[in-house]
PDB file of C-alpha atoms in Angstrom:
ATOM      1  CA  UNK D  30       0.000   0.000   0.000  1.00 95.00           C
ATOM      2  CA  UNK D  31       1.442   3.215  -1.010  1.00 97.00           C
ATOM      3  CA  UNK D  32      -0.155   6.510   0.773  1.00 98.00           C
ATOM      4  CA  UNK D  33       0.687   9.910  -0.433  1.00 98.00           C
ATOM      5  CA  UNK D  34      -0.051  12.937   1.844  1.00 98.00           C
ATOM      6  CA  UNK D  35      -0.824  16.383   0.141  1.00 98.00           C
ATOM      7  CA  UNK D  36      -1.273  20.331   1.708  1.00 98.00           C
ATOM      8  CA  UNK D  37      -0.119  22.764  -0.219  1.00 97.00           C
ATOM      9  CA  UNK D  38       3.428  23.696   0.605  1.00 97.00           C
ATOM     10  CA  UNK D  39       4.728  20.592   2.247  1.00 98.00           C
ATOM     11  CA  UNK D  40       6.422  22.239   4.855  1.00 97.00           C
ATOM     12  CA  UNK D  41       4.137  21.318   7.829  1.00 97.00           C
ATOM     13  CA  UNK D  42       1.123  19.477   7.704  1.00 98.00           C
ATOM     14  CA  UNK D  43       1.866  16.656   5.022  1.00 98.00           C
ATOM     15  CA  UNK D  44       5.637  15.960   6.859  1.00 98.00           C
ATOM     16  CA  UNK D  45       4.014  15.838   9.943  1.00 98.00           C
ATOM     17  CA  UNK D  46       1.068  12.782   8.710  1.00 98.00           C
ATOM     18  CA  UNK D  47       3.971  11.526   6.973  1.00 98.00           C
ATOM     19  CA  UNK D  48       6.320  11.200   9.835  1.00 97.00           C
ATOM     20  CA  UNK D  49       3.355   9.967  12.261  1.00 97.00           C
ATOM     21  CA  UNK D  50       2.138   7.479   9.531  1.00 97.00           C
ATOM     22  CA  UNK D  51       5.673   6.150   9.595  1.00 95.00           C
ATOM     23  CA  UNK D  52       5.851   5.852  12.860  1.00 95.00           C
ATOM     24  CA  UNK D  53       2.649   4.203  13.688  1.00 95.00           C
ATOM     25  CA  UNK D  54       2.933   1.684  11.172  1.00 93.00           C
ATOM     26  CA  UNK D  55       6.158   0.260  11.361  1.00 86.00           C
ATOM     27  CA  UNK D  56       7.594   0.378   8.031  1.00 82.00           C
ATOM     28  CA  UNK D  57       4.241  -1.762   6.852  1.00 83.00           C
ATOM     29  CA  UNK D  58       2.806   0.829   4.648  1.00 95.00           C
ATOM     30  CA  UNK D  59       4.703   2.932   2.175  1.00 97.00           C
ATOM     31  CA  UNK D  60       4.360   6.511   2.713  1.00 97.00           C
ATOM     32  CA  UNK D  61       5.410   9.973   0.613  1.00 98.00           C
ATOM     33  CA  UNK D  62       4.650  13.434   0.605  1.00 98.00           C
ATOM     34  CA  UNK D  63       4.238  16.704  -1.227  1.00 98.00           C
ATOM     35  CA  UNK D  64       2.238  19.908  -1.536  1.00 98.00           C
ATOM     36  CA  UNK D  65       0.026  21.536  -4.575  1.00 97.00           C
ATOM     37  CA  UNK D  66       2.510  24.421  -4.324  1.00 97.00           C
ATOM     38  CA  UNK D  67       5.919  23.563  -2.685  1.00 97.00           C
ATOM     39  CA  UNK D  68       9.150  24.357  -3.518  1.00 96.00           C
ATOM     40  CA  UNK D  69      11.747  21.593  -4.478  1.00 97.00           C
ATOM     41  CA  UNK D  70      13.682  20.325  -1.550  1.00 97.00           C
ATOM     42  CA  UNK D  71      12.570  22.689   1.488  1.00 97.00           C
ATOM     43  CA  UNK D  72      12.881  21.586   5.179  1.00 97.00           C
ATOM     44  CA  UNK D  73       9.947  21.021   6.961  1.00 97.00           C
ATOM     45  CA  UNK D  74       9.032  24.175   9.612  1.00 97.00           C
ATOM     46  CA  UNK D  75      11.669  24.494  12.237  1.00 96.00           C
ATOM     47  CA  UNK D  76       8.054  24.248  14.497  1.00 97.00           C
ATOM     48  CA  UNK D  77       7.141  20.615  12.825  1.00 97.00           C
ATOM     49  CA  UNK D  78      10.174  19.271  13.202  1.00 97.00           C
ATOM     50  CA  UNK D  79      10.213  20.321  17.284  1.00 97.00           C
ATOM     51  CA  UNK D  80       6.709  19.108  18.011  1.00 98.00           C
ATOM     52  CA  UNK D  81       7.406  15.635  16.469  1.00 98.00           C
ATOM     53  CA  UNK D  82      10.971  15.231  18.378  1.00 98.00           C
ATOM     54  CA  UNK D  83       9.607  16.327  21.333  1.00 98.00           C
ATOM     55  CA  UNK D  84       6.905  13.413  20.714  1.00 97.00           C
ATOM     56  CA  UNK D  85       9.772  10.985  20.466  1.00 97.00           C
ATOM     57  CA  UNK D  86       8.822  10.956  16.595  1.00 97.00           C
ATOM     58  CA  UNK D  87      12.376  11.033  13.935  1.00 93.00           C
ATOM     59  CA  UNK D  88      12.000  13.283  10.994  1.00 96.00           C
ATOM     60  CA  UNK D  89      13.753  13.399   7.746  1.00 95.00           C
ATOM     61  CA  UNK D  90      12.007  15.919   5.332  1.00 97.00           C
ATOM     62  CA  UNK D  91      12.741  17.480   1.842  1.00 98.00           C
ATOM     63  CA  UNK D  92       9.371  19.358   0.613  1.00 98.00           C
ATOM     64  CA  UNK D  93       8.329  18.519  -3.415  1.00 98.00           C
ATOM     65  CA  UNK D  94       5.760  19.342  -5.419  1.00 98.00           C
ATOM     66  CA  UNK D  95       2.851  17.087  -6.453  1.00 98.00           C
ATOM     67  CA  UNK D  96       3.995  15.500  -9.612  1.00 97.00           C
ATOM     68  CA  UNK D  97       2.256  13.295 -12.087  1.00 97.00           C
ATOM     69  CA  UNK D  98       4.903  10.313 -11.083  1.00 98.00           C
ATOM     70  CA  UNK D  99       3.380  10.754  -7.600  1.00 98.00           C
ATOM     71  CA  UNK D 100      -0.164  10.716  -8.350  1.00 98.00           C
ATOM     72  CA  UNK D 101       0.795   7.385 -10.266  1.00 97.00           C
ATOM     73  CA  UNK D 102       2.588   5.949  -7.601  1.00 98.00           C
ATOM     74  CA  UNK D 103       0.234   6.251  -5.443  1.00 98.00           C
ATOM     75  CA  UNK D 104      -2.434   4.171  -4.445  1.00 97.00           C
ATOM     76  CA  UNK D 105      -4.293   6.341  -2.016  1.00 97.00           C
ATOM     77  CA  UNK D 106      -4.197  10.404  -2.130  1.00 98.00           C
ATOM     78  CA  UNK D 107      -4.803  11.546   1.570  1.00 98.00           C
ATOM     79  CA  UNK D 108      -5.499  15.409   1.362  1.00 97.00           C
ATOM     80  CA  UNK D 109      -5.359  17.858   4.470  1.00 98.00           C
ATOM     81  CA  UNK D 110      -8.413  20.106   3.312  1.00 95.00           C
ATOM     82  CA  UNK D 111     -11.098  19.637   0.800  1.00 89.00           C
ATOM     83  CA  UNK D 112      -9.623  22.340  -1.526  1.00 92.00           C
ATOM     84  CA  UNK D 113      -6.881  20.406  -1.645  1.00 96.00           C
ATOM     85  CA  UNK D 114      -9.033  17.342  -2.579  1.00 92.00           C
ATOM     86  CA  UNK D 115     -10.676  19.535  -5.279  1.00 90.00           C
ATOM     87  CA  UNK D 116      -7.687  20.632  -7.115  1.00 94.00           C
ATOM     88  CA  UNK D 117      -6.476  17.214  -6.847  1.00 95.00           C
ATOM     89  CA  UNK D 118      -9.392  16.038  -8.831  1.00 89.00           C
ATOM     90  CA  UNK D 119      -9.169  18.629 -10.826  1.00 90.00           C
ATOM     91  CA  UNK D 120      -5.735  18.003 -12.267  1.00 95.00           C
ATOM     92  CA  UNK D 121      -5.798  14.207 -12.164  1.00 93.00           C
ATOM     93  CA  UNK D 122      -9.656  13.523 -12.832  1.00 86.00           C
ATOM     94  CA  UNK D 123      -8.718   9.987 -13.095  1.00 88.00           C
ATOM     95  CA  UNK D 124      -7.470   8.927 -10.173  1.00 91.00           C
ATOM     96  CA  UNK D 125     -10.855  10.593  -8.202  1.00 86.00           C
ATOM     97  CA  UNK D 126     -11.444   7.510  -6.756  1.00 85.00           C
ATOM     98  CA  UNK D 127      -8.087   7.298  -5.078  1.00 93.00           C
ATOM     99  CA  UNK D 128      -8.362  10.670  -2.965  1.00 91.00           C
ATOM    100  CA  UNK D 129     -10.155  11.954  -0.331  1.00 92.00           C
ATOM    101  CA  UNK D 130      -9.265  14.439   2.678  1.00 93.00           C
ATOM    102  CA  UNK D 131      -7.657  12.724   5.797  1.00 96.00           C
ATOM    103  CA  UNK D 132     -10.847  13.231   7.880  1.00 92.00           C
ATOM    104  CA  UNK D 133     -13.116  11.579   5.278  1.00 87.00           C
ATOM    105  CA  UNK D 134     -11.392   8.317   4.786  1.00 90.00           C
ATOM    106  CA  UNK D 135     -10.676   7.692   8.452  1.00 91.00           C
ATOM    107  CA  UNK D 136     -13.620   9.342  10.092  1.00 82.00           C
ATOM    108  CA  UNK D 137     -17.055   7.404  10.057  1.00 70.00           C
ATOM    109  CA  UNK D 138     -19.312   9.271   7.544  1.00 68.00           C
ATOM    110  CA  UNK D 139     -19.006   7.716   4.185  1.00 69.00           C
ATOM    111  CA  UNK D 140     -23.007   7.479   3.848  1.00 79.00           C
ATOM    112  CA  UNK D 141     -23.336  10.434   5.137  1.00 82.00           C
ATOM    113  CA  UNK D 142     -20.605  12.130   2.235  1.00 75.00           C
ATOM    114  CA  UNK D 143     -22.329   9.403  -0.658  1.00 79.00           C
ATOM    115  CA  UNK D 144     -25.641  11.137  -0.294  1.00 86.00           C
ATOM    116  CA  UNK D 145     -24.557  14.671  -0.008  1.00 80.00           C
ATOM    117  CA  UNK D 146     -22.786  13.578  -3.528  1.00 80.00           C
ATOM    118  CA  UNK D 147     -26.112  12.605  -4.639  1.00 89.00           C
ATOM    119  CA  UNK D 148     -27.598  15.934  -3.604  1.00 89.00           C
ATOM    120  CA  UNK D 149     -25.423  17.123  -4.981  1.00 85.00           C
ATOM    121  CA  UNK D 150     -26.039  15.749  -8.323  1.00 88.00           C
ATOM    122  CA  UNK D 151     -29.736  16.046  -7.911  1.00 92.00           C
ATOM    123  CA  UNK D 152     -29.445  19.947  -7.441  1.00 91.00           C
ATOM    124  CA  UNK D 153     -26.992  20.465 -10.477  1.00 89.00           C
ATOM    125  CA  UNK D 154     -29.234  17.947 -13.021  1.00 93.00           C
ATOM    126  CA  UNK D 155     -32.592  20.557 -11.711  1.00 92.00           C
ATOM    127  CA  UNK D 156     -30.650  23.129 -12.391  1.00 91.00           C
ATOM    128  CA  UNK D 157     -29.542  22.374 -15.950  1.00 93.00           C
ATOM    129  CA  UNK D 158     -33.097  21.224 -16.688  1.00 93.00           C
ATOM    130  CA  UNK D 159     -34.641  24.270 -15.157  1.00 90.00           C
ATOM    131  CA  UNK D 160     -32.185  26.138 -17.721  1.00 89.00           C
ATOM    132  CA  UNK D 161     -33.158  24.381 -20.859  1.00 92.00           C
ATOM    133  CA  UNK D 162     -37.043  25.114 -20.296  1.00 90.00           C
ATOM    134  CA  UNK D 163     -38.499  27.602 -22.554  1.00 88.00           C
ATOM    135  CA  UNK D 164     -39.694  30.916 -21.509  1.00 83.00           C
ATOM    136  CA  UNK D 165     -43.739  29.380 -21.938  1.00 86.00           C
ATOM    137  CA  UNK D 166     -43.313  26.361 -19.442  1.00 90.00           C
ATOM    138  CA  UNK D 167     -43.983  28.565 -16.224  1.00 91.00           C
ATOM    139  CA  UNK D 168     -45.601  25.395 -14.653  1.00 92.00           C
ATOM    140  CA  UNK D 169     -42.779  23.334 -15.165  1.00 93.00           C
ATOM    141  CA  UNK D 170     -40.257  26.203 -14.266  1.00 92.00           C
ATOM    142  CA  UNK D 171     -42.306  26.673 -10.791  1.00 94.00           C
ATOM    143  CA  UNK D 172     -41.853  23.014  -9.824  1.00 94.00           C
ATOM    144  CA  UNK D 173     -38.157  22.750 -11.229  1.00 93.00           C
ATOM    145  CA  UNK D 174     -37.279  25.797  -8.753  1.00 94.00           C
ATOM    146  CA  UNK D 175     -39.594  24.345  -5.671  1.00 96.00           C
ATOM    147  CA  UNK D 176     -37.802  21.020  -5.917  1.00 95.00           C
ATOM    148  CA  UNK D 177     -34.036  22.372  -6.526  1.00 94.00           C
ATOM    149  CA  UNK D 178     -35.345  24.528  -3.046  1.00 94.00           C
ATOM    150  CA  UNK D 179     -35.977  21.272  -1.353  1.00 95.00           C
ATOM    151  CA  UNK D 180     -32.426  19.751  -2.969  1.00 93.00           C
ATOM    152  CA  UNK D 181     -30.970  22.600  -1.465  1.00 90.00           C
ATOM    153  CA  UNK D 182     -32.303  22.544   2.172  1.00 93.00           C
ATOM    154  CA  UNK D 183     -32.244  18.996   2.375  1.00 92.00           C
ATOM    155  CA  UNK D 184     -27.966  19.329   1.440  1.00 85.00           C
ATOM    156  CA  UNK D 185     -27.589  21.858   4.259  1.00 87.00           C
ATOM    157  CA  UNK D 186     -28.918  19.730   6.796  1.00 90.00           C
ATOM    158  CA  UNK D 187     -27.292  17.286   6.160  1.00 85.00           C
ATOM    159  CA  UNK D 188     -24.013  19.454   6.074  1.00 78.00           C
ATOM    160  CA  UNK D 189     -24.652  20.265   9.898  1.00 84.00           C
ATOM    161  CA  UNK D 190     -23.623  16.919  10.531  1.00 82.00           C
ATOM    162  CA  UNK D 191     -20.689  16.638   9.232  1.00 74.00           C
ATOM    163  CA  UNK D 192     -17.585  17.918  11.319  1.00 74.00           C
ATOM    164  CA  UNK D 193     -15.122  20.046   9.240  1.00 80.00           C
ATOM    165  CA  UNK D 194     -13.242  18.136   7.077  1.00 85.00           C
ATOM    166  CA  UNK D 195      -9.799  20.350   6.912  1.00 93.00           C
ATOM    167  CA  UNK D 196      -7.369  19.780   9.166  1.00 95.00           C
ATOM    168  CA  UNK D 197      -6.168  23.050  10.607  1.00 92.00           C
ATOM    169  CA  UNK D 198      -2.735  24.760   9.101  1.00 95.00           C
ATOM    170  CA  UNK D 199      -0.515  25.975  11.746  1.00 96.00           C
ATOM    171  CA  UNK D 200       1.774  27.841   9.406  1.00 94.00           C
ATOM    172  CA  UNK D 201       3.086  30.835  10.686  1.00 92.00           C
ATOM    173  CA  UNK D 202       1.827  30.223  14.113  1.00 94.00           C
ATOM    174  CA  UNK D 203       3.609  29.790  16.984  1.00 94.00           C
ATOM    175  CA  UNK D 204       4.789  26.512  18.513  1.00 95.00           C
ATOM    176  CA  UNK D 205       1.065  25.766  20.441  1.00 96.00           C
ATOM    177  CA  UNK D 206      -0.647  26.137  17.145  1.00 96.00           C
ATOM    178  CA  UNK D 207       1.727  23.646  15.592  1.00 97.00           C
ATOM    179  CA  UNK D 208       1.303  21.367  18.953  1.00 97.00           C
ATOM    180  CA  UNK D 209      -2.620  21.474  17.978  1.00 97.00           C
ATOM    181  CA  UNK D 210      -1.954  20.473  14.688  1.00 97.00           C
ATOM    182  CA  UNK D 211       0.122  17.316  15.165  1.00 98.00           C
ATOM    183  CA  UNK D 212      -2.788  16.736  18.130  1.00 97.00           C
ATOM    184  CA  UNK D 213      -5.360  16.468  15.548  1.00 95.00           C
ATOM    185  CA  UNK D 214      -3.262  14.196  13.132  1.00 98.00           C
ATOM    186  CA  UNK D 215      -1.584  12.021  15.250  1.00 97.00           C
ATOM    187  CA  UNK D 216      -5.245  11.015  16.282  1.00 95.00           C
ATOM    188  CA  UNK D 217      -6.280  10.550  12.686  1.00 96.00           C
ATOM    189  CA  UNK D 218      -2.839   8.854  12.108  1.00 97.00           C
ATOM    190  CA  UNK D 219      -3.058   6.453  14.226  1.00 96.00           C
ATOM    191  CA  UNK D 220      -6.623   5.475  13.170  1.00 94.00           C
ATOM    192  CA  UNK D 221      -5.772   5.300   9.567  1.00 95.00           C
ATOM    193  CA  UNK D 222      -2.334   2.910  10.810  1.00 95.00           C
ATOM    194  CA  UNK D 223      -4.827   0.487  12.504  1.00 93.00           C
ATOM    195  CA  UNK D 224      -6.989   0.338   9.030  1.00 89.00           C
ATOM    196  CA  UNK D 225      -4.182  -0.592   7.094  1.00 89.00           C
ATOM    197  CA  UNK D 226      -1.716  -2.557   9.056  1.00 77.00           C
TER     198      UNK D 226
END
């Protein structure tokens, strides 16, 4: 199993799941990571490397960007936020089925995240439909709009229950914020180690 971890400048937040994923499973999974817009062979933050020694956790780090060869490589994209996810996607629309953010693939919701996809479908397909009417239909138009209403309320309650899928980016903060940070992913880490190992 190969796992690539994305942010975006692969300075703090991928190096960090990285180093934890490492860690927590033992050399069983093979793990990489880069960011949507990081430099070629950066350190990881002076701050990341501090709150993972002082956890006992070894780090080794030269940033790179998200290549193609990665992508390939890879047989699971774990992203840190869903715009991250998104541009993913939107660069490599054919390995969608291989990324997801961090929170969605460990975190219980998957039903919860397949119907709000379906929503989501639902409200786009009214819309184009409600678009291709002709100015005449005003019956048709009326129920097109009541029902993409109804789409539309039924999506955002069922976005109240899902938690927030970014994981927060302590970059530029100072060492606490960075403390929360690896908090937050060694928790998520460590799930994700069990599911694989």
């Amino acid at each position: 199993m190969n796992i690539l971890f994305v942010c975006t400048g692969n300075t703090c937040r991928s190096p960090m799941a990285e180093a934890l994923m490492k860690y927590h499973a033992n050399g069983s999974i093979q793990v990489k990571s880069a960011g949507l817009f990081a430099a070629e062979g950066s350190p990881a933050s002076h701050q990341s490397i501090e709150v993972l020694k002082d956890n006992g956790i070894e780090i080794d780090h030269r940033s790179q960007p998200l290549t193609q060869d990665l992508v390939d490589w890879a047989d699971l994209i774990l992203t840190m936020t869903s715009r991250h996810k998104q541009a993913i996607v939107a660069q490599f629309p054919s390995k969608m089925s291989h990324v997801s953010t961090l929170k969605e693939h460990v975190l219980e919701n998957k039903e919860t995240f397949d119907k709000l996809e379906q929503l989501y479908d639902k409200i786009e397909q009214a819309r184009m439909d409600l678009y291709e009417l002709d100015e005449g239909e005003k019956a048709k138009r009326l129920a097109l709009e009541k029902q993409i209403g109804n789409l539309v309320k039924e999506a955002q309650e069922l976005e109240q229950t899902v938690p927030a899928m970014d994981v927060s980016d302590p970059y530029g903060g100072p060492k606490e914020v960075y403390c929360q940070t690896y908090e937050e992913l060694d928790e998520l880490i460590q799930k994700l180690a069990t599911k694989y190992s």
